[in-house]
């Protein structure tokens, strides 16, 4: 079955950077759409960034220009480079995967494979 293992979270001060990684196994990685979601305490889960199987990316408005999603198909790994971090970026960050559908981006609810999450805490 699909396994997703996140790493790279931690505590940083505002303005700092972190790089999250998600190692995937049990799937044909280059056929899957990949995404990062986050959930802060008391808030709904939100999509942060997505990348499809041809490396087309989408970002939430709140992270555009600060975060960069990328994938390494050879290493079956997804990344999220987070720069200029803000306290409001504090959340548990989850990696998600789902086989891509030709011709359209996946909706959040369509992602069926999830990692356990990695905590990101940004202090002011």
Tab-separated table of C-alpha atoms in Angstrom:
chain	number	residue	atom	x	y	z
A	1	UNK	CA	0.000	0.000	0.000
A	2	UNK	CA	0.960	3.639	-0.329
A	3	UNK	CA	3.169	4.976	2.442
A	4	UNK	CA	4.084	8.609	2.904
A	5	UNK	CA	6.616	9.697	5.510
A	6	UNK	CA	7.120	13.404	6.216
A	7	UNK	CA	10.176	14.952	7.805
A	8	UNK	CA	11.828	18.318	8.217
A	9	UNK	CA	9.448	20.086	10.535
A	10	UNK	CA	10.614	22.043	13.540
A	11	UNK	CA	10.560	25.343	15.359
A	12	UNK	CA	11.856	28.524	13.763
A	13	UNK	CA	11.554	32.238	14.279
A	14	UNK	CA	9.510	34.417	11.963
A	15	UNK	CA	11.403	35.089	8.762
A	16	UNK	CA	13.173	31.757	8.903
A	17	UNK	CA	13.079	28.805	6.534
A	18	UNK	CA	12.348	25.107	6.644
A	19	UNK	CA	12.353	22.372	4.037
A	20	UNK	CA	9.843	19.574	4.387
A	21	UNK	CA	10.309	16.208	2.710
A	22	UNK	CA	7.862	13.403	2.017
A	23	UNK	CA	9.249	10.019	1.059
A	24	UNK	CA	6.734	7.918	-0.845
A	25	UNK	CA	6.616	4.171	-1.392
A	26	UNK	CA	4.134	1.624	-2.674
A	27	UNK	CA	3.067	3.700	-5.655
A	28	UNK	CA	4.146	4.557	-9.172
A	29	UNK	CA	5.314	7.956	-8.086
A	30	UNK	CA	5.454	9.595	-11.510
A	31	UNK	CA	1.759	8.844	-12.056
A	32	UNK	CA	0.647	10.512	-8.849
A	33	UNK	CA	-0.387	14.004	-7.999
A	34	UNK	CA	1.211	15.176	-4.767
A	35	UNK	CA	0.232	17.872	-2.330
A	36	UNK	CA	0.969	19.500	0.995
A	37	UNK	CA	-1.851	20.334	3.368
A	38	UNK	CA	-1.750	21.875	6.812
A	39	UNK	CA	-3.992	22.048	9.834
A	40	UNK	CA	-3.649	24.406	12.748
A	41	UNK	CA	-5.353	23.741	16.103
A	42	UNK	CA	-9.029	24.631	15.926
A	43	UNK	CA	-8.912	25.257	12.184
A	44	UNK	CA	-9.911	23.284	9.136
A	45	UNK	CA	-7.315	21.547	7.011
A	46	UNK	CA	-6.212	23.651	4.071
A	47	UNK	CA	-4.322	22.939	0.904
A	48	UNK	CA	-0.939	24.631	0.764
A	49	UNK	CA	0.597	23.521	-2.516
A	50	UNK	CA	0.125	20.866	-5.183
A	51	UNK	CA	2.178	19.416	-8.015
A	52	UNK	CA	0.917	17.076	-10.680
A	53	UNK	CA	2.741	14.393	-12.633
A	54	UNK	CA	4.057	16.889	-15.193
A	55	UNK	CA	5.288	19.275	-12.472
A	56	UNK	CA	2.523	21.838	-12.819
A	57	UNK	CA	2.147	23.573	-9.468
A	58	UNK	CA	-0.638	25.343	-7.582
A	59	UNK	CA	-0.320	27.389	-4.407
A	60	UNK	CA	-2.642	28.799	-1.819
A	61	UNK	CA	-2.678	32.591	-1.955
A	62	UNK	CA	-1.351	32.735	1.596
A	63	UNK	CA	1.947	31.074	0.631
A	64	UNK	CA	2.541	32.296	-2.928
A	65	UNK	CA	6.001	33.729	-3.336
A	66	UNK	CA	7.203	32.170	-0.062
A	67	UNK	CA	6.749	28.418	-0.504
A	68	UNK	CA	7.955	26.196	-3.336
A	69	UNK	CA	6.718	22.671	-3.956
A	70	UNK	CA	8.859	20.260	-5.961
A	71	UNK	CA	9.205	16.571	-6.613
A	72	UNK	CA	12.057	14.209	-7.406
A	73	UNK	CA	10.608	11.260	-9.277
A	74	UNK	CA	13.881	9.342	-9.104
A	75	UNK	CA	13.885	9.552	-5.301
A	76	UNK	CA	10.078	9.288	-5.032
A	77	UNK	CA	10.199	12.303	-2.752
A	78	UNK	CA	8.109	15.436	-2.475
A	79	UNK	CA	9.497	18.674	-1.028
A	80	UNK	CA	8.182	21.924	0.334
A	81	UNK	CA	10.659	24.762	0.673
A	82	UNK	CA	9.224	27.316	3.067
A	83	UNK	CA	10.830	30.753	3.274
A	84	UNK	CA	9.872	33.946	5.088
A	85	UNK	CA	7.869	31.938	7.558
A	86	UNK	CA	5.182	33.679	9.583
A	87	UNK	CA	3.566	32.714	12.904
A	88	UNK	CA	0.351	31.998	10.994
A	89	UNK	CA	2.180	29.213	9.146
A	90	UNK	CA	2.265	27.255	12.404
A	91	UNK	CA	0.465	23.967	11.817
A	92	UNK	CA	0.827	20.247	11.299
A	93	UNK	CA	1.848	19.718	7.704
A	94	UNK	CA	0.689	16.637	5.822
A	95	UNK	CA	1.809	15.097	2.575
A	96	UNK	CA	-0.904	13.618	0.355
A	97	UNK	CA	-0.896	11.555	-2.821
A	98	UNK	CA	-3.435	10.433	-5.355
A	99	UNK	CA	-3.249	9.108	-8.888
A	100	UNK	CA	-3.640	12.032	-11.257
A	101	UNK	CA	-6.665	12.466	-13.479
A	102	UNK	CA	-5.851	13.667	-16.982
A	103	UNK	CA	-6.908	17.170	-17.828
A	104	UNK	CA	-7.755	18.611	-14.436
A	105	UNK	CA	-6.278	19.239	-10.984
A	106	UNK	CA	-7.509	17.085	-8.124
A	107	UNK	CA	-9.846	18.502	-5.520
A	108	UNK	CA	-8.736	18.295	-1.902
A	109	UNK	CA	-11.272	15.604	-1.045
A	110	UNK	CA	-9.896	13.382	-3.811
A	111	UNK	CA	-6.569	12.811	-2.047
A	112	UNK	CA	-6.891	9.406	-0.375
A	113	UNK	CA	-3.326	8.701	0.772
A	114	UNK	CA	-1.903	10.677	3.674
A	115	UNK	CA	1.222	10.818	5.795
A	116	UNK	CA	1.312	11.172	9.562
A	117	UNK	CA	2.332	14.800	9.480
A	118	UNK	CA	5.234	16.929	10.653
A	119	UNK	CA	4.846	19.889	12.988
A	120	UNK	CA	5.956	23.368	11.979
A	121	UNK	CA	6.029	26.057	14.661
A	122	UNK	CA	6.927	29.656	13.861
A	123	UNK	CA	7.488	32.060	16.733
A	124	UNK	CA	7.308	35.829	16.508
